[in-house]
Amino acid sequence: LEIGPNAVLTPLTLDQAHTTPLLRAGKPEVSTLLTALATTHTRTELDWRPLLTPQNTTDLPTYAFQRERYWLMPEAGEVSAPAADELFAVEWQETSAHVDETRSRRWGVLGEANEAVLDGGTVEVFDGLGAVAEAAGRVDAVLLPWSQDTQARPPASVHEATERVLGLLQRWLADERLPGLPLVVLTRGAVRAVPEDVPDPVASAVWGLLRSMQTEHPGRVVLVDADGTVPASVLSSVLAGSAPETVLRRGVPMTPRLRALPVAGRRPDAPHWSSSGTVLVTGGTGLLGAAVSRHLVAEHGVTDLLLLGLHGEQAYRASELAAELKELGAEVTIAACDVADRDALGDLLSGLSGERRLTGVVHAAGTLDNGLLESLEPERLHAVLRPKADGAWNLHELTRDLDLTAFVTFSSTVGVFGAPGQSNYAAANAFLDGLAHHRRARGLPATSIAWGLWEEGGINGRLDDKDRERFTRSGFGVTSRSRGIALFDRAVGSGVPAVVATPLDRTGIRSGGQVPHLLRTVVPGGPEGHAVESPAGAGAAQSPADRLASLSPREREEWALSLVRTEAASVLGHASSRAVTPESSFQDLGLDSMTGVELRNRLNAATGVRLAATVVFDHPTPEALAGHLLERLGPVAGDPMSSVLADLDAGLDKVDALLAAAPPREAEREELAARLQALVGRLKKPEPAPQAQEEDDALASASAEELFSFIDSRLS
């Protein structure tokens, strides 16, 4: 227990011990203390008598009242949940291409077109985003053919490639002229869709980064991986469909589906653990690495372990872990080593020979640094890539000539599904999945396990309650340590190069709205999402504009506020929107950058507008956000001012174009400036006082110098 005015030390130890703060700054002491006691109760026995005295009983009303259950119900037990609902593989299924022969899309290709990427269609090549933005009205979609620098090799190439894509995406999102224009990123070798594919892990990392971008900005980007020139007609059908990612093999489109792996024994050709030789575990002193190490010794007869970590024997409870493993009968070496340092890792592995030869690898090292894509600096991208991607590639190159029986990497579902605020982490984990397929295609053992959320341990231990709640609210369950170890064995024994290990809550996924495209086989019957959203919200029973047209101004405000409060309550996990008051701060309610993106996405889907990712910070209360939402929805059809504002907007556009084409002479400029200044004054003060009216009259006849002098005096 941390006794102090705020939770200062607790976050530093979440991945190493059970810690709970008793007080939090700005929070009521009573509720914070009760929360701390409840948290402690889930981990140990408490004596509740000092708190729950007989005098603290509450009389219930005699009338019918609404109630909610707050106590934890007993778990059904691990054996009751079908194991097939916890281990999956991604498969690529052929889909029919519905080509619309009546429409010919106009394609923009970004970058130098050294070779034809499209077969047919109208193509215009642009050398940069500025040129694309200026021609936004001339093209229907922009194609970005991605290719890495052929001179670079992993791991340097994965850093170069993802940083380049990150920078382009940030500029794309920042340009206000591009929101309605879809971006199609065309890669080669990002996934293994057919047996003969040999994936490029660097391209896989680019896909991982883009998957997270899709969760932050739905409908802005589509992923396509092709093995040759792409027929324009097929690409048009992909863009018109609902799949956020598609593979083209010999011109045939394929989309991903998650398939449950059957419960079965180990396949004869699957990786396995040898009782002779040494097994290397990176991140071996962390909670997950330690749990796997114990399991390898106790259940698989591994007799020699080399555990690597940044702090080596100085890591938390490292000596206790070593003693425990030795008691189980294993030789244990704990070494401080940065697996991203190829030379240091090579020196360490060179000492393993003879009876201590290396026979197996478990790569469980990793780190987190969450942040929205728009604000993600390249340094934060590289810092997250290093332990996972660099470390895995170093292990791959330094051991590929050895007779390994198993090569296991700990990946994450974030790399498969994407997640808001985790584009760097998604890229790193997608690299691991791509590397596993790459190794298996070359006849080397490999298993990449994309873990969901563990009850405790590993990187997930550093997630706060809001992160965990958001994860489970999305329909993904939490894996206990014992179940995770069982899934570890099933994953390695399945013989599948890359698996997804997480429980799925099908009801929760369906109730969450659109079912992700990847889950539609295992979660049938839910509403389907769309890769490219219609700005008008096509398909809805009644568009927001139609609904608002039938409402009075006061009713429009109530509708917008109710929508914001309802969606905010859903994101925060409240049972009712009553918990979200109109004037309360989103920050005080518990929204952070990632839950803010989730709220923004829900409002976008409900209204068809495209709000900024930072909208909850720019408009920090439900009331302010509702007002902004109405502004973005624009004037309602039938409003007396609608036509006036439309004409005014068109007129201003015409004036702007004329000024750009032919700058006016001095006298004309002064006259135009005076008229515009007078109009601005009238818009700010519709019913001016006599003194203000005199000022308006004076401004109407003022010279340019007098106008600027007047403005300077008001600003000073």
XYZ file of C-alpha atoms in Angstrom:
716
model
C 0.000 0.000 0.000
C 1.288 3.454 -0.912
C 0.443 5.923 1.866
C 0.737 9.463 0.562
C -1.125 12.341 -1.090
C -1.037 10.809 -4.584
C -0.138 7.695 -6.595
C 3.506 8.554 -7.241
C 5.375 5.280 -6.743
C 2.638 2.789 -7.615
C 2.884 3.090 -11.454
C 6.613 2.305 -11.269
C 6.039 -1.154 -9.791
C 2.918 -2.418 -11.555
C 4.913 -4.950 -13.554
C 6.721 -6.299 -10.506
C 4.309 -6.378 -7.546
C 0.736 -5.835 -6.419
C 0.579 -2.195 -5.365
C -2.335 0.069 -4.497
C -2.411 3.807 -3.662
C -4.557 4.865 -0.697
C -5.015 8.483 -1.821
C -5.209 10.324 -5.131
C -4.897 14.060 -5.644
C -8.203 15.744 -6.431
C -10.270 12.651 -5.603
C -12.565 12.193 -2.564
C -10.704 10.411 0.216
C -13.554 8.089 1.162
C -14.185 6.752 -2.342
C -10.445 6.441 -3.042
C -9.886 4.515 0.186
C -12.798 2.178 -0.548
C -11.456 1.588 -4.061
C -8.041 0.724 -2.608
C -9.622 -1.729 -0.178
C -11.652 -3.333 -2.963
C -8.533 -3.670 -5.124
C -6.621 -5.236 -2.257
C -9.570 -7.580 -1.592
C -9.171 -9.066 -5.089
C -5.615 -10.092 -4.222
C -5.656 -11.077 -0.550
C -7.879 -11.585 2.489
C -9.104 -8.520 4.400
C -10.753 -8.070 7.774
C -13.817 -6.007 6.849
C -15.228 -5.713 10.383
C -13.688 -2.303 11.224
C -15.312 -0.850 8.123
C -18.595 -2.744 7.839
C -19.972 -2.307 11.344
C -23.650 -3.102 12.051
C -24.407 0.625 12.164
C -23.445 0.951 8.496
C -26.398 -1.025 7.145
C -28.707 0.799 4.751
C -32.502 0.625 4.683
C -33.831 -0.113 1.215
C -36.978 1.660 -0.017
C -40.268 -0.204 0.085
C -41.115 0.734 -3.518
C -39.710 -0.840 -6.668
C -36.313 0.625 -7.523
C -33.668 0.123 -10.154
C -30.707 -1.886 -8.953
C -27.360 -2.932 -10.349
C -25.055 -5.744 -9.254
C -21.581 -4.638 -8.250
C -20.066 -7.733 -6.649
C -17.885 -10.158 -8.546
C -19.624 -13.364 -9.550
C -17.684 -16.640 -9.240
C -15.825 -17.511 -12.419
C -17.175 -20.405 -14.413
C -13.746 -22.005 -14.267
C -11.041 -22.308 -16.851
C -12.106 -25.735 -18.078
C -15.650 -24.541 -18.813
C -14.528 -22.095 -21.507
C -13.877 -23.960 -24.757
C -10.168 -23.732 -25.478
C -10.968 -23.333 -29.171
C -12.327 -19.902 -28.286
C -8.903 -18.755 -27.143
C -6.448 -19.747 -29.883
C -6.853 -18.569 -33.467
C -5.009 -18.180 -36.745
C -5.471 -15.630 -39.527
C -6.471 -17.141 -42.863
C -6.948 -15.425 -46.215
C -10.110 -16.280 -48.126
C -10.876 -15.484 -51.737
C -13.622 -12.934 -52.276
C -15.514 -12.078 -55.416
C -14.672 -8.757 -57.021
C -17.868 -6.891 -57.856
C -16.659 -4.583 -60.586
C -18.794 -1.550 -61.387
C -18.301 -1.177 -65.128
C -20.353 2.033 -65.154
C -17.819 3.957 -63.082
C -14.191 4.629 -63.923
C -12.236 5.869 -60.930
C -9.586 8.512 -61.350
C -6.440 7.447 -59.522
C -3.659 9.554 -58.142
C -0.310 7.812 -57.640
C 1.946 9.332 -55.002
C 5.675 9.243 -55.649
C 7.816 8.416 -58.627
C 6.150 5.801 -60.836
C 9.159 3.734 -61.888
C 6.858 0.967 -63.046
C 3.207 0.641 -63.822
C 1.312 -0.206 -60.653
C -2.166 -0.049 -62.175
C -3.469 -1.907 -65.185
C -6.055 0.386 -66.741
C -7.915 3.312 -65.265
C -7.130 7.015 -65.362
C -3.871 7.708 -63.528
C -2.212 10.966 -62.521
C 1.209 10.894 -60.839
C 2.034 13.329 -58.022
C 5.458 14.016 -56.558
C 4.221 15.055 -53.110
C 1.255 15.607 -50.823
C 1.054 19.275 -51.735
C 0.392 18.388 -55.359
C -2.189 15.807 -54.278
C -4.026 18.351 -52.133
C -4.153 20.878 -54.958
C -5.632 18.237 -57.269
C -7.976 16.679 -54.704
C -10.991 17.321 -56.898
C -9.455 15.594 -59.920
C -8.921 12.148 -58.367
C -11.173 9.720 -56.484
C -8.422 8.019 -54.473
C -4.671 8.195 -53.974
C -2.448 5.142 -54.362
C 0.805 4.982 -52.395
C 3.058 2.203 -53.767
C 5.293 1.413 -50.789
C 8.751 -0.032 -51.231
C 11.658 -0.067 -48.832
C 15.172 1.063 -49.546
C 16.757 -1.973 -51.196
C 20.180 -0.950 -49.812
C 19.040 -1.186 -46.190
C 18.704 -4.429 -44.261
C 16.818 -5.272 -41.083
C 16.769 -4.073 -38.449
C 17.805 -0.671 -39.854
C 15.311 -0.965 -42.706
C 12.302 -1.445 -40.401
C 13.151 1.808 -38.621
C 13.639 3.672 -41.893
C 10.460 2.309 -43.465
C 8.117 2.874 -40.523
C 9.491 6.373 -39.847
C 8.960 7.300 -43.501
C 5.375 6.024 -43.468
C 4.702 7.678 -40.102
C 5.832 11.055 -41.421
C 3.710 10.744 -44.548
C 0.622 9.761 -42.546
C 1.089 12.682 -40.170
C 1.294 15.125 -43.081
C -1.709 13.448 -44.733
C -3.842 13.807 -41.600
C -2.714 17.389 -40.979
C -3.751 18.641 -44.441
C -7.339 19.872 -44.182
C -7.768 19.550 -47.946
C -7.539 15.736 -47.863
C -10.118 14.385 -45.349
C -12.519 13.013 -47.959
C -9.852 11.394 -50.125
C -9.073 7.711 -49.423
C -5.440 6.626 -49.305
C -4.646 3.137 -50.621
C -1.260 1.854 -49.436
C 0.034 -0.798 -51.833
C 2.710 -3.161 -50.495
C 4.367 -6.384 -51.564
C 5.095 -9.279 -49.206
C 3.485 -7.884 -46.051
C 1.574 -11.104 -45.277
C 1.641 -14.785 -46.114
C -1.665 -15.379 -47.868
C -0.729 -18.449 -49.936
C 1.825 -21.203 -49.179
C 4.399 -19.940 -51.672
C 4.542 -16.450 -50.110
C 7.753 -15.495 -48.282
C 6.781 -12.416 -46.259
C 9.001 -9.406 -45.748
C 8.880 -8.592 -42.000
C 9.575 -4.923 -42.745
C 6.438 -4.690 -44.873
C 4.586 -6.509 -42.080
C 5.682 -3.776 -39.651
C 4.342 -1.101 -42.003
C 0.989 -2.900 -42.028
C 0.984 -3.020 -38.237
C 1.505 0.723 -37.995
C -1.236 1.346 -40.560
C -3.671 -0.950 -38.740
C -3.471 1.271 -35.681
C -3.905 4.326 -37.888
C -7.122 2.740 -39.187
C -8.481 2.458 -35.637
C -7.695 6.113 -34.940
C -9.029 7.352 -38.293
C -11.553 4.855 -39.707
C -12.071 5.074 -43.430
C -8.957 7.123 -44.202
C -6.657 4.345 -45.401
C -6.991 0.926 -47.077
C -4.239 -1.710 -47.127
C -3.586 -3.747 -50.272
C -0.778 -6.272 -50.751
C -0.217 -7.429 -54.334
C 2.148 -9.793 -56.116
C 2.212 -7.801 -59.352
C 0.464 -5.100 -61.329
C -2.993 -4.372 -59.945
C -6.029 -4.292 -62.267
C -7.691 -0.916 -61.767
C -11.134 -2.523 -61.919
C -10.277 -4.918 -59.069
C -8.821 -2.115 -56.979
C -12.017 -0.129 -57.511
C -14.042 -3.032 -56.155
C -11.739 -3.236 -53.125
C -12.229 0.451 -52.428
C -15.989 0.124 -52.769
C -16.102 -2.832 -50.377
C -15.880 -3.051 -46.616
C -12.489 -4.717 -46.122
C -9.820 -2.501 -44.545
C -7.117 -4.847 -45.848
C -6.995 -7.003 -48.967
C -4.419 -9.255 -50.607
C -4.274 -9.706 -54.378
C -2.684 -12.907 -55.639
C -2.694 -13.313 -59.427
C -5.358 -10.627 -59.513
C -7.696 -12.494 -57.138
C -8.727 -10.507 -54.025
C -8.463 -12.202 -50.628
C -9.535 -10.905 -47.216
C -8.465 -12.051 -43.728
C -10.587 -14.081 -41.342
C -9.807 -15.330 -37.860
C -10.194 -19.118 -37.569
C -10.354 -20.999 -34.279
C -7.666 -23.652 -34.024
C -8.902 -27.082 -32.952
C -7.898 -28.571 -29.630
C -5.424 -31.264 -30.588
C -2.124 -32.762 -29.578
C 1.226 -31.557 -30.829
C 1.812 -32.040 -34.523
C 4.851 -34.204 -35.302
C 6.454 -31.444 -37.392
C 5.734 -28.682 -34.863
C 8.454 -26.945 -32.844
C 9.234 -28.579 -29.516
C 11.498 -28.264 -26.500
C 14.628 -30.347 -26.077
C 15.730 -31.630 -22.678
C 19.335 -31.236 -23.783
C 21.071 -27.985 -24.597
C 20.150 -24.463 -23.515
C 16.942 -22.482 -23.942
C 17.348 -18.706 -24.171
C 14.550 -16.505 -22.757
C 14.720 -12.756 -23.397
C 12.789 -10.691 -20.900
C 13.413 -13.748 -18.766
C 13.272 -11.947 -15.415
C 9.880 -10.350 -16.122
C 6.676 -11.964 -14.913
C 5.827 -13.626 -18.248
C 9.398 -14.689 -18.926
C 9.677 -16.129 -15.429
C 6.367 -17.986 -15.757
C 7.447 -19.547 -19.062
C 10.854 -20.459 -17.633
C 9.280 -22.295 -14.696
C 6.970 -24.115 -17.096
C 9.775 -25.169 -19.442
C 11.712 -26.676 -16.555
C 8.809 -28.258 -14.674
C 6.776 -29.587 -17.615
C 9.166 -29.916 -20.572
C 12.299 -31.080 -18.812
C 14.504 -28.178 -19.899
C 17.695 -28.429 -17.835
C 19.634 -25.314 -18.861
C 18.235 -21.784 -19.061
C 19.858 -18.515 -20.128
C 17.667 -15.614 -18.987
C 18.394 -12.196 -20.487
C 17.247 -8.801 -19.275
C 18.496 -5.244 -19.242
C 19.298 -5.448 -15.526
C 20.480 -9.041 -15.346
C 20.891 -10.337 -11.815
C 19.909 -6.910 -10.439
C 16.351 -7.300 -11.757
C 13.504 -7.516 -9.280
C 13.448 -10.969 -7.610
C 15.999 -12.333 -10.079
C 17.884 -14.198 -7.358
C 14.659 -15.737 -6.053
C 13.745 -16.882 -9.572
C 17.168 -18.434 -10.091
C 16.931 -20.288 -6.779
C 13.464 -21.576 -7.638
C 14.547 -22.846 -11.057
C 17.635 -24.513 -9.616
C 15.453 -26.229 -7.041
C 13.406 -27.612 -9.940
C 16.594 -29.137 -11.333
C 17.818 -26.656 -13.946
C 21.085 -24.829 -14.464
C 20.300 -21.108 -14.654
C 22.341 -18.187 -15.958
C 20.943 -14.662 -15.665
C 22.779 -12.103 -17.795
C 22.398 -8.392 -18.473
C 22.150 -7.959 -22.229
C 20.349 -5.648 -24.646
C 19.101 -8.014 -27.345
C 18.918 -5.074 -29.754
C 22.730 -4.844 -29.502
C 23.820 -7.426 -32.071
C 27.475 -7.483 -31.013
C 26.688 -7.940 -27.315
C 24.173 -10.666 -28.085
C 26.593 -12.396 -30.443
C 29.336 -12.434 -27.818
C 26.947 -13.992 -25.320
C 25.710 -16.691 -27.698
C 29.226 -17.582 -28.840
C 29.846 -19.073 -25.408
C 27.077 -21.652 -25.845
C 28.509 -24.846 -27.303
C 28.800 -28.549 -26.632
C 26.350 -29.679 -23.975
C 25.295 -26.043 -23.538
C 24.541 -25.541 -27.225
C 21.487 -23.388 -27.922
C 18.392 -25.459 -28.785
C 15.478 -23.081 -28.174
C 14.582 -19.381 -28.025
C 11.723 -17.509 -26.347
C 11.726 -13.782 -27.183
C 9.543 -12.032 -24.592
C 11.291 -8.646 -24.376
C 9.389 -5.461 -25.149
C 8.369 -2.000 -24.033
C 5.454 0.431 -24.397
C 5.212 4.146 -25.177
C 1.637 4.907 -26.179
C 0.583 8.010 -28.074
C -1.724 9.049 -30.897
C -0.239 8.832 -34.354
C -0.379 12.598 -35.010
C 1.791 13.305 -31.960
C 4.134 10.310 -32.186
C 7.763 11.377 -32.540
C 10.165 9.149 -34.505
C 12.244 8.633 -31.345
C 9.283 7.006 -29.597
C 8.715 4.775 -32.616
C 12.329 3.589 -32.614
C 12.400 3.054 -28.834
C 9.489 0.593 -29.040
C 10.827 -1.151 -32.149
C 14.298 -1.834 -30.684
C 13.626 -4.550 -28.082
C 11.045 -6.416 -30.150
C 11.972 -6.004 -33.824
C 15.729 -5.444 -33.559
C 16.047 -8.104 -30.884
C 14.051 -10.662 -32.873
C 16.022 -10.049 -36.065
C 19.339 -10.340 -34.229
C 18.199 -13.632 -32.707
C 17.052 -14.817 -36.140
C 20.346 -14.051 -37.868
C 22.587 -15.295 -35.061
C 20.747 -18.629 -34.695
C 19.493 -19.505 -38.184
C 22.438 -21.843 -38.802
C 21.925 -23.626 -35.471
C 19.834 -26.738 -34.992
C 17.045 -25.086 -32.994
C 13.938 -27.060 -32.092
C 11.862 -23.967 -31.200
C 11.951 -20.219 -31.879
C 9.040 -18.480 -30.115
C 8.292 -14.749 -30.088
C 5.767 -13.032 -27.834
C 3.697 -10.747 -30.050
C 0.434 -8.897 -29.354
C -3.092 -8.698 -30.715
C -2.330 -5.008 -31.275
C -0.221 -6.018 -34.262
C -3.120 -8.016 -35.732
C -6.089 -5.743 -34.997
C -4.429 -2.387 -34.415
C -5.252 -0.181 -31.441
C -5.611 3.571 -30.911
C -2.468 5.173 -29.574
C -0.273 2.127 -30.174
C 0.948 2.434 -33.766
C 4.590 1.970 -32.705
C 3.738 -1.114 -30.638
C 1.594 -2.508 -33.466
C 4.469 -2.110 -35.925
C 6.893 -3.916 -33.607
C 4.553 -6.847 -33.026
C 3.497 -7.174 -36.668
C 7.215 -7.455 -37.455
C 7.396 -10.490 -35.144
C 4.442 -12.135 -36.898
C 5.996 -11.455 -40.294
C 9.336 -12.841 -39.133
C 7.678 -16.070 -37.971
C 6.111 -16.583 -41.410
C 9.415 -15.620 -43.044
C 11.326 -18.226 -41.027
C 8.762 -20.960 -41.556
C 8.754 -20.331 -45.324
C 12.516 -20.948 -45.234
C 12.177 -24.184 -43.271
C 13.146 -22.756 -39.877
C 11.152 -23.307 -36.663
C 9.041 -20.327 -35.639
C 5.969 -19.540 -33.552
C 4.723 -16.012 -32.962
C 2.034 -15.771 -30.277
C -0.083 -12.600 -30.436
C -1.200 -12.343 -26.827
C -4.197 -10.433 -25.603
C -4.412 -9.056 -22.082
C -2.962 -11.096 -19.206
C -4.351 -10.752 -15.701
C -0.895 -9.799 -14.531
C 2.602 -9.610 -15.777
C 4.554 -8.446 -18.765
C 3.910 -5.208 -20.545
C 0.189 -5.503 -19.882
C 0.955 -5.059 -16.195
C 1.766 -1.425 -16.943
C -1.689 -0.694 -18.300
C -3.982 1.258 -16.025
C -7.593 0.431 -15.206
C -8.921 2.546 -18.100
C -6.730 0.693 -20.605
C -7.886 -2.665 -19.275
C -11.531 -1.598 -19.291
C -11.264 -0.368 -22.877
C -9.653 -3.648 -23.909
C -12.326 -5.828 -22.337
C -15.120 -3.543 -23.550
C -13.943 -4.244 -27.102
C -14.845 -7.900 -26.599
C -11.444 -9.331 -25.713
C -11.225 -11.310 -22.507
C -8.417 -11.476 -19.978
C -6.092 -14.492 -19.834
C -5.099 -15.926 -16.476
C -1.501 -16.986 -15.993
C -2.362 -20.690 -15.849
C -4.508 -20.467 -18.976
C -1.794 -18.477 -20.712
C 0.761 -21.196 -20.051
C -1.660 -23.790 -21.449
C -2.155 -21.638 -24.553
C 1.618 -21.317 -24.878
C 1.895 -25.101 -25.206
C -1.016 -25.294 -27.635
C 0.412 -22.518 -29.792
C 3.850 -24.098 -30.090
C 2.402 -27.564 -30.654
C -0.061 -26.402 -33.317
C 2.661 -25.960 -35.903
C 1.051 -22.680 -37.042
C 3.669 -19.931 -37.563
C 1.589 -17.074 -36.129
C -1.367 -17.456 -33.770
C -3.676 -15.166 -31.802
C -4.132 -16.132 -28.149
C -6.979 -14.329 -26.395
C -10.496 -15.165 -25.167
C -13.281 -13.555 -27.190
C -16.548 -12.254 -25.786
C -18.817 -12.641 -28.808
C -21.765 -10.907 -27.159
C -19.571 -7.985 -26.179
C -18.178 -7.685 -29.691
C -21.657 -7.665 -31.245
C -22.980 -5.135 -28.748
C -20.007 -2.863 -29.387
C -21.343 -1.845 -32.799
C -19.528 -2.752 -35.994
C -17.874 -6.174 -35.908
C -14.260 -5.942 -37.120
C -13.837 -7.478 -40.541
C -11.298 -9.962 -39.205
C -13.806 -11.399 -36.688
C -16.818 -11.985 -38.911
C -16.236 -15.728 -39.152
C -15.940 -16.305 -35.399
C -18.518 -13.597 -34.545
C -21.264 -13.955 -37.170
C -24.446 -11.939 -37.210
C -23.074 -8.574 -36.105
C -23.242 -5.243 -37.964
C -20.437 -4.837 -40.473
C -18.057 -1.925 -40.683
C -16.787 -0.225 -43.809
C -13.251 0.502 -44.813
C -14.177 3.759 -46.524
C -16.980 5.612 -44.819
C -19.564 7.617 -46.681
C -19.388 11.269 -45.655
C -23.151 11.386 -45.656
C -23.525 8.321 -43.490
C -25.120 6.292 -46.250
C -27.122 3.326 -45.166
C -28.622 4.880 -42.066
C -32.367 4.850 -41.700
C -32.342 8.630 -41.287
C -29.333 10.869 -41.773
C -28.474 13.429 -39.073
C -29.322 16.234 -41.493
C -32.791 14.808 -42.114
C -33.329 14.331 -38.399
C -32.193 17.851 -37.534
C -34.428 19.357 -40.217
C -37.489 18.238 -38.266
C -36.279 19.704 -34.967
C -36.433 23.154 -33.468
C -33.149 24.890 -32.559
C -33.602 23.907 -28.903
C -34.347 20.301 -29.864
C -31.216 20.197 -32.048
C -29.090 21.229 -29.095
C -30.738 18.583 -26.918
C -30.218 15.923 -29.604
C -26.515 16.723 -30.004
C -25.927 16.866 -26.242
C -27.766 13.589 -25.709
C -25.671 11.923 -28.427
C -22.402 13.132 -26.909
C -23.387 12.102 -23.376
C -24.619 8.669 -24.491
C -21.489 7.862 -26.479
C -19.211 9.223 -23.746
C -20.976 7.067 -21.160
C -20.530 4.011 -23.385
C -16.822 4.709 -23.857
C -16.343 5.208 -20.116
C -18.282 2.056 -19.262
C -21.190 3.773 -17.493
C -24.599 2.138 -17.532
C -26.365 5.457 -18.128
C -25.612 8.851 -19.653
C -26.678 10.397 -16.349
C -23.115 9.841 -15.174
C -21.936 12.327 -17.826
C -23.171 15.799 -16.911
C -23.213 18.482 -19.633
C -20.739 20.804 -17.927
C -18.322 18.184 -16.580
C -14.798 18.069 -17.954
C -13.938 15.080 -20.132
C -10.611 14.869 -18.335
C -12.320 14.762 -14.942
C -14.656 12.081 -16.278
C -11.629 9.923 -17.049
C -11.176 10.324 -20.813
C -7.600 10.190 -22.050
C -6.170 10.476 -25.546
C -7.122 6.918 -26.535
C -10.634 6.913 -25.091
C -11.011 10.352 -26.654
C -10.288 8.816 -30.046
C -12.850 6.098 -29.361
C -15.463 8.744 -28.535
C -14.532 10.705 -31.661
C -14.901 7.575 -33.810
C -18.337 6.843 -32.342
C -19.518 10.384 -33.048
C -18.107 10.212 -36.569
C -19.996 6.980 -37.225
C -23.221 8.369 -35.765
C -23.161 11.661 -37.668
C -21.033 11.153 -40.773
C -18.789 14.117 -39.947
C -15.031 13.834 -39.535
C -13.987 15.245 -36.196
C -10.362 15.794 -35.234
C -8.643 13.208 -33.033
C -8.132 15.935 -30.414
C -11.747 17.095 -30.439
C -12.401 16.201 -26.768
C -9.465 18.366 -25.734
C -10.367 21.224 -28.066
C -13.960 21.124 -26.740
C -13.445 19.756 -23.208
C -17.046 19.359 -21.995
C -20.051 17.480 -23.425
C -21.848 20.803 -23.825
C -18.986 22.366 -25.779
C -18.515 19.260 -27.916
C -22.232 19.124 -28.726
C -22.095 22.727 -29.909
C -19.085 21.986 -32.088
C -20.836 18.926 -33.500
C -23.811 21.040 -34.574
C -21.448 23.510 -36.217
C -19.769 20.710 -38.161
C -23.129 19.317 -39.250
C -23.770 22.719 -40.823
C -26.978 24.673 -41.352
C -30.149 22.632 -41.467
C -32.076 22.440 -44.726
C -35.108 24.687 -44.526
C -33.418 27.132 -42.158
C -34.042 30.686 -43.490
C -30.339 31.449 -43.187
C -29.194 28.325 -45.026
C -29.457 29.732 -48.529
C -28.043 33.086 -47.428
C -24.994 31.455 -45.853
C -24.518 29.201 -48.869
C -24.639 32.184 -51.254
C -22.266 34.130 -49.024
C -19.832 31.237 -48.882
C -19.905 30.850 -52.663
C -19.416 34.585 -53.103
C -16.409 34.638 -50.796
C -14.888 31.724 -52.692
C -15.320 33.667 -55.919
C -13.718 36.788 -54.423
C -10.823 34.699 -53.143
C -10.279 33.170 -56.583
C -10.415 36.580 -58.303
C -7.889 38.063 -55.888
C -5.517 35.164 -56.515
C -5.886 35.432 -60.292
C -5.565 39.237 -60.593
C -4.509 41.319 -57.571
C -6.580 44.564 -57.417
C -5.201 48.039 -57.793
C -4.589 50.137 -54.673
C -7.875 52.028 -54.813
C -9.877 48.852 -55.433
C -8.100 47.075 -52.602
C -8.896 49.888 -50.174
C -12.558 49.927 -51.157
C -12.880 46.145 -50.853
C -11.092 46.096 -47.488
C -13.397 48.788 -46.146
C -16.537 46.930 -47.202
C -15.326 43.661 -45.724
C -14.375 45.358 -42.459
C -17.813 46.899 -42.234
C -19.444 43.512 -42.838
C -17.317 41.911 -40.143
C -18.342 44.617 -37.708
C -22.026 44.088 -38.483
C -21.715 40.323 -38.036
C -20.100 40.766 -34.637
C -22.678 43.338 -33.496
C -26.034 42.833 -35.238
C -27.672 45.672 -33.284
C -24.922 48.226 -32.671
C -25.249 51.012 -30.171
C -25.221 54.572 -31.577
C -21.522 54.960 -30.835
C -20.754 51.634 -32.534
C -22.865 52.667 -35.510
C -20.802 55.837 -35.835
C -17.653 53.713 -35.806
C -19.080 51.466 -38.536
C -19.917 54.509 -40.644
C -16.427 55.857 -40.113
C -14.882 52.545 -41.049
C -16.948 52.376 -44.215
C -15.253 55.540 -45.485
C -11.842 55.011 -43.896
C -8.637 54.680 -45.860
C -6.492 51.585 -45.705
C -4.039 53.276 -43.317
C -6.906 54.334 -41.047
C -8.306 50.793 -41.079
C -4.976 49.250 -40.070
C -4.479 51.906 -37.407
C -7.945 51.139 -36.037
C -7.199 47.404 -35.934
C -3.866 47.983 -34.173
C -5.529 50.135 -31.535
C -8.121 47.432 -30.821
C -5.498 44.683 -30.583
C -3.189 46.642 -28.274
